[in-house]
Amino acid sequence: MEHAIAGAEMQLVVFELGDESYGVDISRVQDINRMQEITEIPHAPESVVGVINLRGRVIPVIDLRKRFGLPEAVHTKDTRIVVVHLEGNLIGVIVDAVSQVLRIPADIVEPPSPVLAGVDSKYLRGIAKLDDKLVILLDLDFVLSRREQEAISEVLAEEV
Amino acid sequence: MLQFPGMTEEDIKVFLAEADEQLQYLEDGLLDLEQSSDDPEVIAQIFRAAHTLKGSSATLGHDKMARLTHSMESALDLVRKSQMSVTPVFMDLMFECLDMLRILNREIATAQDSGADITELDDRLLDVIESVERQAGADGTPGEVGVGVASGVPGPVPSGEADGEAGGAVGGWDVPPMGSRPDEPAWAGQFTGPGDVRVRVRFAKTCPMPSVRAYQVIDRLSALGTLAYSEPSVDRIEAGDDVLDLVAVVEYDGDALEPLIEAIRSVTDVEDACVLQVGHIGSTRTAMQPAAAVQEATPPGGAPDGSTRKATAGEAGGAARTVAGITSARTTAASSSATTVRVDVARLDVLSNLVAELVIDRTHLAQLESRLADKHGGDELVSELNRTSTHIGRLTTELQEAINKARMLPIDNVFKRFPRMVRDLAQKQGKEVELIVQGEDTELDRSVSEEIGDPLIHLLRNAVGHGIEPPEERARAGKPPRGVVRLSAFRQENYIVLQVADDGRGIDPEMIRASAVRKGIIAEDAAARLSDKDAINLVFASGLSTAAKADDVSGRGVGMDIVRKNLEKLNGSISVDTAVGRGSTFTVKLPLTLAIIRALLVSLGQRIYAIPLNSVEEITRVEESDISTVGGREAIRPRGEVVPLLWLGDVFGVRGHDRSVRLSEPGRKVFAVIASSHEGKVGLAVDRLVGEMEIVIKSLGTFVGNIPGVSGVTILGDGRVALIVDVPSLVRSVVDERNAVSQC
């Protein structure tokens, strides 16, 4: 469904994490918020930082840096919480910055190369090659799904 | 996949809403009939329900339901005319039919064929009818007229109509009786002269010009009566829309249906047709609206409005509950459809969320306003802002109350399935039980009514299974053979109280002690030391069953502890009051809404936590010297009672607010909130008390899942999210720890 079709276009929300640019399908993004106070949840799954109040709804927030095993970063004025749909839930994802919304032809997306920037290729749906940079298309379902969490930690363990 | 050609999704919804109601009337009526087998009022109610179901299912095109209700109606007609008496066998047959109708109803709701076969039930009904009519001789056969049009192959002829009259199903549609019987009193099911007639016509698929044929039908019907309604509309038919299926309602002044039937028959390419007198619908434009649909197909000359249902105490009123026998109810139908709207709960939830946000913004606005006042003192603009923000505040509060009210449902919704359940249970166990229901108009939040069904089922099963004695035993004890189970609901402040009381054998504390000891729940000497009240409370302990043997009615003793646990999850409680030989009363207390509770807000530094107020016993200040160690765990002794002390900072891993930091200096004090669940008490040490507040409970969601010690979250007035402390689970953790220690 979300796979590239020749001639088709994709619209991506592009965000920054570490030195990389990542893209997620815009239809999955509900909201982009500035950093706000996060209520910590004790004994929560590891990458769940806590919960926030998104206009009356309480939604969990995960730190993508933690999920990807990247070093923790200080939150800045650019830090954003990208709220995405996941299996009927809304999940907030902390990223370093949201840089742009991008419309790209689907055929510039290439299948992921084996390992890239510390993020295992299992997370990726592909890589969009733009003139000035590469945008990594994330497989949100895989990255965020709790069912896959163990698989992810295994992947991370292997890398260490 | 079941399909109902010509029926929109909305039509099917309306049908289902109506059918649910009629099935309930049918059930209520059958239960009443079993008690008083000759009450004509009750028989009339059942008959009408069957009749209405028949009419609407035939219109919908659900053949099985139409056939079954038709046979039921025919059988009930004999009862109504006193040609047959109500026997237990007949009652069982009726209940079986009811169960089947529910299955068929589900078929329509899910659009999935259940594979259920009505033939056997239908045959049994026909046997009953036949045997009565054989006895009664050849006279009095119902003069029912079927519509046989076009290529229709006559279907199975309903028994009793074998006297040569056209009857039965055509092309798979059962045709309801529409005979004109001047010798009969005005009743449902018989054509009674002037009134509304619903016509449904299906054209052959091969029909080259269905819209023309449809127009012809409309035209011919219009010549005989006034067309009140048609689907598709005349405009669309004239516009040439493809119409393979036409539904029309005609206000018809004739005194026999045959002219209508002839008129339809004369149109080319008509494959099936169904002509049905639906009574006086009133405003037929609203006939497809739920409220009006209830009134459809009720007999002219039936009982006066509302009196058809046995008037029970606190009967929920309102248009939706009224079975009306309406003679000329144009205005009634129109107004009732205009005053009631069915709303999806999800929409109400959205509204609730929006209002909750509004409340938060209002608080924020008030804060801004007071800061502005501090800065600019008596500025005119500031006081104007003040007025506006106060007004918004008031409106928001009213809005919140109004929405909460809109979410309330009478508990009748939950109670209505119990009479049948109790009947079946009693019959299965050879007991005689009367169920008395009180306070069924008590309103409570939908979220609560969804949750209380299961606990109540359990309590009622226990009352019938364990409480009420068999008739002989009751007779020996000098009681009337028929036991009474009383189910009642009432409001007490912000709680709803539900009671299940029986006049059975009661709970014997001695038997409980013995059973608990035998099952290893408690040591013998400990059991002996228990007060009778505490011993009786062991019924809520896991693994205790007082029944001599486990059966499929009252379970295997895994019940009551789960009931209690589930109720506590909802911030409710359960207690029992019993006397040997006189019976038991179980009392369940639940907050009126699960969404909103009163809570004590406490803090650890900047972090705020909510403790449900119903579990808070008292609050004390403690310092180092108040704390002793009992069995390896810290404890305090408010009023001499030993209560284990938990540091909320330790429980939630909040650095800087755990035990080691907070009482490091001599003389420093913290607050201990003494909170309890049925398993005991625990003191929760916190830095400060913030206050008491009504909070809206929200779930952490499936992504985060269950967090030990946390039952949910809430949004505070300033928009921050606070965790709600799960007191029962904290108490449990202490109890488990103690058990683990004592086993070492």
Short mmCIF file of C-alpha atoms in Angstrom, two decimals, chain B residues 140-540:
data_model
loop_
_atom_site.label_atom_id
_atom_site.label_comp_id
_atom_site.label_asym_id
_atom_site.label_seq_id
_atom_site.Cartn_x
_atom_site.Cartn_y
_atom_site.Cartn_z
CA GLY B 140 -62.78 -20.22 12.51
CA THR B 141 -59.91 -20.73 10.16
CA PRO B 142 -58.18 -17.44 9.77
CA GLY B 143 -59.08 -15.82 6.56
CA GLU B 144 -55.67 -14.69 5.65
CA VAL B 145 -54.95 -13.50 2.21
CA GLY B 146 -51.62 -13.77 0.56
CA VAL B 147 -50.50 -11.93 -2.46
CA GLY B 148 -49.71 -14.17 -5.30
CA VAL B 149 -48.52 -12.13 -8.18
CA ALA B 150 -46.75 -12.69 -11.42
CA SER B 151 -44.72 -15.87 -11.48
CA GLY B 152 -44.88 -16.40 -7.75
CA VAL B 153 -44.84 -20.03 -6.83
CA PRO B 154 -47.06 -20.54 -3.84
CA GLY B 155 -44.91 -21.15 -0.81
CA PRO B 156 -45.70 -23.44 2.05
CA VAL B 157 -49.24 -22.75 3.01
CA PRO B 158 -49.47 -21.92 6.66
CA SER B 159 -51.49 -24.50 8.38
CA GLY B 160 -55.03 -23.63 9.09
CA GLU B 161 -55.31 -21.82 5.85
CA ALA B 162 -55.78 -24.87 3.75
CA ASP B 163 -59.33 -23.86 3.14
CA GLY B 164 -58.57 -22.73 -0.33
CA GLU B 165 -57.74 -19.13 0.33
CA ALA B 166 -54.64 -17.81 -1.30
CA GLY B 167 -51.96 -17.82 1.31
CA GLY B 168 -48.32 -18.26 2.08
CA ALA B 169 -45.14 -17.03 0.71
CA VAL B 170 -44.46 -15.70 -2.69
CA GLY B 171 -41.05 -15.89 -4.22
CA GLY B 172 -39.41 -16.47 -0.91
CA TRP B 173 -41.25 -13.76 0.97
CA ASP B 174 -43.66 -14.83 3.52
CA VAL B 175 -46.74 -12.79 3.29
CA PRO B 176 -48.23 -11.77 6.56
CA PRO B 177 -51.89 -12.20 7.16
CA MET B 178 -53.96 -9.40 5.88
CA GLY B 179 -57.32 -10.95 5.77
CA SER B 180 -60.32 -8.81 6.13
CA ARG B 181 -62.51 -10.17 8.83
CA PRO B 182 -65.42 -7.98 9.65
CA ASP B 183 -66.48 -10.40 12.35
CA GLU B 184 -63.29 -9.91 14.25
CA PRO B 185 -62.58 -7.14 16.69
CA ALA B 186 -60.10 -4.58 15.51
CA TRP B 187 -56.74 -6.17 16.08
CA ALA B 188 -53.26 -6.33 14.87
CA GLY B 189 -52.80 -8.64 12.00
CA GLN B 190 -56.20 -8.27 10.50
CA PHE B 191 -57.07 -5.76 7.97
CA THR B 192 -59.15 -3.22 9.70
CA GLY B 193 -60.24 -0.92 6.99
CA PRO B 194 -58.87 2.52 6.41
CA GLY B 195 -55.25 2.87 7.39
CA ASP B 196 -51.73 2.82 6.15
CA VAL B 197 -50.59 0.04 3.93
CA ARG B 198 -46.99 -0.68 3.22
CA VAL B 199 -46.22 -2.09 -0.17
CA ARG B 200 -43.01 -3.59 -1.26
CA VAL B 201 -42.45 -4.58 -4.84
CA ARG B 202 -39.48 -6.23 -6.42
CA PHE B 203 -39.09 -6.17 -10.16
CA ALA B 204 -37.47 -8.86 -12.23
CA LYS B 205 -33.77 -8.28 -12.75
CA THR B 206 -34.31 -8.62 -16.43
CA CYS B 207 -36.90 -5.87 -16.41
CA PRO B 208 -35.83 -3.46 -19.13
CA MET B 209 -37.40 -0.35 -17.69
CA PRO B 210 -37.75 -0.77 -13.96
CA SER B 211 -38.30 2.92 -13.32
CA VAL B 212 -41.25 2.90 -15.67
CA ARG B 213 -42.70 -0.15 -13.95
CA ALA B 214 -42.15 1.46 -10.58
CA TYR B 215 -43.90 4.55 -11.77
CA GLN B 216 -46.82 2.42 -12.94
CA VAL B 217 -47.10 0.82 -9.53
CA ILE B 218 -47.03 4.22 -7.86
CA ASP B 219 -49.56 5.51 -10.31
CA ARG B 220 -51.97 2.65 -9.75
CA LEU B 221 -51.59 2.80 -5.99
CA SER B 222 -52.19 6.53 -6.08
CA ALA B 223 -55.44 5.91 -7.84
CA LEU B 224 -56.60 3.78 -4.90
CA GLY B 225 -55.23 5.80 -2.03
CA THR B 226 -52.90 8.61 -1.16
CA LEU B 227 -49.24 7.89 -1.58
CA ALA B 228 -47.62 8.98 1.65
CA TYR B 229 -44.10 7.85 1.13
CA SER B 230 -42.02 5.93 -1.28
CA GLU B 231 -38.47 4.75 -1.47
CA PRO B 232 -37.05 5.73 -3.91
CA SER B 233 -38.99 8.94 -4.03
CA VAL B 234 -41.36 9.64 -6.88
CA ASP B 235 -38.98 12.32 -8.10
CA ARG B 236 -36.17 9.86 -8.41
CA ILE B 237 -38.39 7.35 -10.12
CA GLU B 238 -39.48 9.99 -12.57
CA ALA B 239 -35.87 10.93 -13.10
CA GLY B 240 -35.35 7.40 -14.33
CA ASP B 241 -33.36 5.94 -11.46
CA ASP B 242 -33.05 2.20 -11.64
CA VAL B 243 -35.58 0.79 -9.24
CA LEU B 244 -35.49 -2.93 -8.73
CA ASP B 245 -37.07 -2.65 -5.35
CA LEU B 246 -39.79 -0.27 -4.34
CA VAL B 247 -41.25 0.43 -0.95
CA ALA B 248 -44.29 2.59 -0.64
CA VAL B 249 -46.74 3.55 2.04
CA VAL B 250 -50.24 4.31 0.96
CA GLU B 251 -52.96 5.86 3.05
CA TYR B 252 -55.71 3.60 1.97
CA ASP B 253 -59.40 4.09 2.51
CA GLY B 254 -60.67 0.82 1.12
CA ASP B 255 -61.82 -2.02 3.33
CA ALA B 256 -60.04 -4.87 1.62
CA LEU B 257 -56.52 -5.26 0.33
CA GLU B 258 -57.43 -7.12 -2.81
CA PRO B 259 -57.76 -4.03 -5.02
CA LEU B 260 -54.21 -3.01 -4.09
CA ILE B 261 -52.95 -6.48 -4.79
CA GLU B 262 -54.72 -6.52 -8.13
CA ALA B 263 -53.26 -3.16 -8.99
CA ILE B 264 -49.72 -4.35 -8.37
CA ARG B 265 -50.32 -7.64 -10.12
CA SER B 266 -51.40 -5.83 -13.25
CA VAL B 267 -47.98 -4.22 -13.70
CA THR B 268 -45.53 -6.07 -15.94
CA ASP B 269 -42.28 -7.51 -14.60
CA VAL B 270 -43.31 -7.58 -10.98
CA GLU B 271 -41.43 -10.50 -9.50
CA ASP B 272 -42.37 -10.31 -5.83
CA ALA B 273 -44.67 -8.20 -3.83
CA CYS B 274 -45.66 -7.82 -0.28
CA VAL B 275 -48.64 -5.83 0.89
CA LEU B 276 -48.91 -5.23 4.56
CA GLN B 277 -51.20 -3.22 6.67
CA VAL B 278 -49.06 -1.32 9.09
CA GLY B 279 -51.68 0.47 11.06
CA HIS B 280 -51.92 4.15 11.26
CA ILE B 281 -48.45 5.38 11.06
CA GLY B 282 -49.14 8.99 11.40
CA SER B 283 -46.66 11.17 9.72
CA THR B 284 -45.27 8.71 7.26
CA ARG B 285 -42.43 10.98 6.33
CA THR B 286 -40.97 10.21 9.71
CA ALA B 287 -41.93 6.60 9.51
CA MET B 288 -38.35 5.56 9.05
CA GLN B 289 -37.21 7.45 12.11
CA PRO B 290 -36.58 5.27 15.13
CA ALA B 291 -39.13 6.76 17.47
CA ALA B 292 -41.84 6.63 14.91
CA ALA B 293 -40.79 3.21 13.80
CA VAL B 294 -41.67 1.90 17.22
CA GLN B 295 -45.17 2.99 16.67
CA GLU B 296 -45.44 1.63 13.22
CA ALA B 297 -47.40 -1.45 12.69
CA THR B 298 -49.18 -1.21 15.96
CA PRO B 299 -52.78 -2.07 15.69
CA PRO B 300 -55.47 0.46 15.46
CA GLY B 301 -57.78 0.05 18.34
CA GLY B 302 -55.05 -1.40 20.50
CA ALA B 303 -54.59 -0.42 24.07
CA PRO B 304 -54.21 3.26 24.80
CA ASP B 305 -50.82 4.79 24.62
CA GLY B 306 -48.28 3.42 27.05
CA SER B 307 -50.55 1.14 28.98
CA THR B 308 -49.61 -1.87 26.95
CA ARG B 309 -46.52 -2.57 28.94
CA LYS B 310 -47.19 -3.73 32.39
CA ALA B 311 -46.61 -0.70 34.50
CA THR B 312 -43.72 -1.52 36.73
CA ALA B 313 -42.34 0.68 39.43
CA GLY B 314 -40.25 3.42 37.98
CA GLU B 315 -40.80 2.36 34.45
CA ALA B 316 -38.52 4.35 32.24
CA GLY B 317 -40.73 6.75 30.42
CA GLY B 318 -40.05 8.62 27.26
CA ALA B 319 -40.93 8.11 23.69
CA ALA B 320 -38.44 5.38 23.07
CA ARG B 321 -40.06 3.07 25.60
CA THR B 322 -43.63 3.60 24.63
CA VAL B 323 -45.40 0.94 22.71
CA ALA B 324 -48.21 2.90 21.45
CA GLY B 325 -51.43 1.67 20.09
CA ILE B 326 -52.25 4.74 18.17
CA THR B 327 -55.42 5.42 16.40
CA SER B 328 -54.69 8.80 14.98
CA ALA B 329 -51.32 9.80 16.13
CA ARG B 330 -49.94 12.02 13.46
CA THR B 331 -48.81 14.57 15.99
CA THR B 332 -47.55 12.05 18.50
CA ALA B 333 -45.42 10.29 15.97
CA ALA B 334 -44.02 13.50 14.63
CA SER B 335 -43.22 15.01 17.97
CA SER B 336 -41.68 11.91 19.49
CA SER B 337 -39.40 11.49 16.54
CA ALA B 338 -38.35 15.08 16.89
CA THR B 339 -37.50 14.89 20.59
CA THR B 340 -35.35 11.79 20.61
CA VAL B 341 -32.10 11.27 18.80
CA ARG B 342 -29.87 8.27 18.94
CA VAL B 343 -26.26 9.34 19.24
CA ASP B 344 -23.17 7.25 18.87
CA VAL B 345 -21.30 7.15 22.19
CA ALA B 346 -18.07 7.88 20.36
CA ARG B 347 -19.49 11.28 19.49
CA LEU B 348 -20.28 11.95 23.11
CA ASP B 349 -16.76 10.92 24.01
CA VAL B 350 -15.41 13.46 21.55
CA LEU B 351 -17.61 16.11 23.16
CA SER B 352 -16.43 15.12 26.62
CA ASN B 353 -12.82 15.41 25.54
CA LEU B 354 -13.39 18.79 23.97
CA VAL B 355 -15.07 20.09 27.08
CA ALA B 356 -12.25 18.75 29.22
CA GLU B 357 -9.87 20.78 27.07
CA LEU B 358 -12.09 23.79 27.44
CA VAL B 359 -11.96 23.42 31.21
CA ILE B 360 -8.18 23.41 31.06
CA ASP B 361 -8.10 26.50 28.87
CA ARG B 362 -10.55 28.21 31.15
CA THR B 363 -8.23 27.63 34.10
CA HIS B 364 -5.38 28.98 32.07
CA LEU B 365 -7.41 32.02 31.09
CA ALA B 366 -8.22 32.71 34.74
CA GLN B 367 -4.54 32.49 35.60
CA LEU B 368 -3.59 34.91 32.81
CA GLU B 369 -6.32 37.24 33.88
CA SER B 370 -5.13 37.35 37.49
CA ARG B 371 -1.57 37.97 36.34
CA LEU B 372 -2.77 40.83 34.18
CA ALA B 373 -4.74 42.21 37.12
CA ASP B 374 -1.59 42.11 39.26
CA LYS B 375 0.30 44.01 36.59
CA HIS B 376 -2.21 46.57 35.45
CA GLY B 377 -4.40 46.94 38.50
CA GLY B 378 -7.71 48.63 37.87
CA ASP B 379 -7.45 48.87 34.09
CA GLU B 380 -10.91 48.85 32.51
CA LEU B 381 -9.85 46.25 29.95
CA VAL B 382 -8.69 43.90 32.70
CA SER B 383 -12.00 44.01 34.51
CA GLU B 384 -13.79 43.43 31.23
CA LEU B 385 -11.60 40.43 30.64
CA ASN B 386 -12.44 39.32 34.15
CA ARG B 387 -16.17 39.47 33.45
CA THR B 388 -15.83 37.55 30.22
CA SER B 389 -13.60 34.90 31.67
CA THR B 390 -15.95 34.39 34.63
CA HIS B 391 -18.84 33.98 32.23
CA ILE B 392 -16.91 31.50 30.11
CA GLY B 393 -16.09 29.65 33.29
CA ARG B 394 -19.73 29.32 34.19
CA LEU B 395 -20.71 28.23 30.72
CA THR B 396 -18.00 25.63 30.65
CA THR B 397 -19.18 24.13 33.91
CA GLU B 398 -22.74 23.97 32.64
CA LEU B 399 -21.60 22.47 29.38
CA GLN B 400 -19.68 19.80 31.22
CA GLU B 401 -22.68 18.93 33.34
CA ALA B 402 -24.96 18.80 30.32
CA ILE B 403 -22.66 16.45 28.48
CA ASN B 404 -22.28 14.22 31.48
CA LYS B 405 -26.05 14.05 31.68
CA ALA B 406 -26.29 13.13 28.02
CA ARG B 407 -24.11 10.11 28.75
CA MET B 408 -26.49 8.80 31.37
CA LEU B 409 -28.66 5.78 30.69
CA PRO B 410 -31.34 4.22 32.84
CA ILE B 411 -30.01 1.03 34.41
CA ASP B 412 -32.99 -0.73 32.89
CA ASN B 413 -30.68 -1.33 29.94
CA VAL B 414 -28.69 -3.70 32.10
CA PHE B 415 -31.53 -5.08 34.18
CA LYS B 416 -33.77 -6.08 31.31
CA ARG B 417 -31.91 -9.24 30.49
CA PHE B 418 -32.07 -10.58 34.03
CA PRO B 419 -35.70 -11.73 34.33
CA ARG B 420 -35.14 -14.27 31.61
CA MET B 421 -31.83 -15.38 33.05
CA VAL B 422 -33.27 -15.89 36.52
CA ARG B 423 -36.22 -17.78 35.07
CA ASP B 424 -33.98 -20.16 33.17
CA LEU B 425 -31.66 -20.69 36.14
CA ALA B 426 -34.55 -21.37 38.49
CA GLN B 427 -36.17 -23.77 36.10
CA LYS B 428 -32.95 -25.64 35.54
CA GLN B 429 -32.49 -26.15 39.26
CA GLY B 430 -36.08 -26.95 40.02
CA LYS B 431 -36.51 -23.87 42.14
CA GLU B 432 -39.25 -21.33 42.24
CA VAL B 433 -37.91 -17.84 42.12
CA GLU B 434 -39.56 -14.51 41.70
CA LEU B 435 -37.33 -11.67 40.62
CA ILE B 436 -38.39 -8.26 41.79
CA VAL B 437 -36.65 -5.38 40.09
CA GLN B 438 -36.64 -1.94 41.62
CA GLY B 439 -35.17 1.38 40.61
CA GLU B 440 -34.60 0.45 37.00
CA ASP B 441 -34.98 4.10 36.05
CA THR B 442 -31.88 5.02 38.04
CA GLU B 443 -29.52 6.70 35.64
CA LEU B 444 -25.84 6.10 35.41
CA ASP B 445 -23.02 6.72 33.04
CA ARG B 446 -22.82 4.45 30.08
CA SER B 447 -19.30 3.45 30.99
CA VAL B 448 -20.57 2.07 34.31
CA SER B 449 -23.54 0.29 32.83
CA GLU B 450 -21.19 -1.53 30.48
CA GLU B 451 -19.18 -2.81 33.42
CA ILE B 452 -21.78 -3.81 35.98
CA GLY B 453 -23.52 -6.46 33.93
CA ASP B 454 -21.08 -9.24 34.71
CA PRO B 455 -20.84 -8.69 38.47
CA LEU B 456 -24.63 -8.57 38.68
CA ILE B 457 -24.99 -11.78 36.69
CA HIS B 458 -22.66 -13.40 39.15
CA LEU B 459 -24.57 -12.18 42.17
CA LEU B 460 -27.90 -13.22 40.70
CA ARG B 461 -26.56 -16.66 39.81
CA ASN B 462 -25.35 -17.02 43.36
CA ALA B 463 -28.65 -15.85 44.78
CA VAL B 464 -30.56 -18.44 42.75
CA GLY B 465 -27.94 -21.17 42.97
CA HIS B 466 -26.73 -20.84 46.56
CA GLY B 467 -29.25 -18.60 48.26
CA ILE B 468 -32.73 -19.76 47.36
CA GLU B 469 -33.57 -23.25 48.60
CA PRO B 470 -35.52 -25.87 46.65
CA PRO B 471 -39.29 -25.60 47.31
CA GLU B 472 -39.40 -28.62 49.66
CA GLU B 473 -36.62 -27.26 51.79
CA ARG B 474 -38.33 -23.88 51.96
CA ALA B 475 -41.58 -25.54 52.96
CA ARG B 476 -39.80 -27.41 55.76
CA ALA B 477 -38.39 -24.10 56.98
CA GLY B 478 -41.86 -22.61 56.99
CA LYS B 479 -41.21 -20.32 54.07
CA PRO B 480 -43.37 -19.89 50.99
CA PRO B 481 -42.16 -22.30 48.31
CA ARG B 482 -41.37 -19.49 45.95
CA GLY B 483 -38.20 -17.62 46.79
CA VAL B 484 -37.77 -13.95 46.15
CA VAL B 485 -34.69 -12.33 44.67
CA ARG B 486 -34.77 -8.58 44.79
CA LEU B 487 -32.58 -6.56 42.48
CA SER B 488 -32.54 -2.88 43.20
CA ALA B 489 -30.67 0.23 42.22
CA PHE B 490 -30.58 3.66 43.77
CA ARG B 491 -28.40 6.70 43.94
CA GLN B 492 -26.45 7.77 46.97
CA GLU B 493 -24.61 11.03 46.44
CA ASN B 494 -22.14 10.40 43.65
CA TYR B 495 -22.51 6.67 43.83
CA ILE B 496 -24.90 4.16 42.47
CA VAL B 497 -25.82 1.40 44.87
CA LEU B 498 -26.94 -1.97 43.53
CA GLN B 499 -28.35 -4.65 45.74
CA VAL B 500 -29.08 -8.29 45.14
CA ALA B 501 -31.09 -9.66 48.02
CA ASP B 502 -32.52 -13.13 48.43
CA ASP B 503 -34.74 -14.62 51.12
CA GLY B 504 -32.89 -17.92 50.98
CA ARG B 505 -30.79 -19.83 53.42
CA GLY B 506 -28.23 -17.13 54.15
CA ILE B 507 -24.53 -17.67 54.71
CA ASP B 508 -23.49 -19.64 57.75
CA PRO B 509 -20.21 -18.31 59.18
CA GLU B 510 -19.47 -21.76 60.59
CA MET B 511 -19.72 -23.38 57.20
CA ILE B 512 -17.51 -20.67 55.72
CA ARG B 513 -14.89 -21.20 58.41
CA ALA B 514 -14.93 -24.94 57.85
CA SER B 515 -14.77 -24.59 54.11
CA ALA B 516 -11.96 -22.05 54.25
CA VAL B 517 -9.91 -24.24 56.56
CA ARG B 518 -10.54 -27.31 54.43
CA LYS B 519 -9.38 -25.46 51.34
CA GLY B 520 -6.28 -24.15 53.05
CA ILE B 521 -7.30 -20.52 52.70
CA ILE B 522 -6.89 -19.93 56.41
CA ALA B 523 -5.44 -21.83 59.36
CA GLU B 524 -7.88 -23.48 61.76
CA ASP B 525 -6.96 -21.40 64.78
CA ALA B 526 -7.04 -18.20 62.73
CA ALA B 527 -10.49 -19.16 61.43
CA ALA B 528 -11.74 -19.71 64.94
CA ARG B 529 -10.51 -16.28 65.95
CA LEU B 530 -12.35 -14.54 63.11
CA SER B 531 -15.49 -12.66 63.97
CA ASP B 532 -18.61 -13.91 62.21
CA LYS B 533 -18.56 -10.84 60.00
CA ASP B 534 -14.95 -11.41 58.98
CA ALA B 535 -15.67 -15.09 58.42
CA ILE B 536 -18.54 -14.22 56.10
CA ASN B 537 -16.27 -11.85 54.24
CA LEU B 538 -14.21 -14.89 53.32
CA VAL B 539 -16.76 -15.50 50.56
CA PHE B 540 -14.75 -12.90 48.68
#
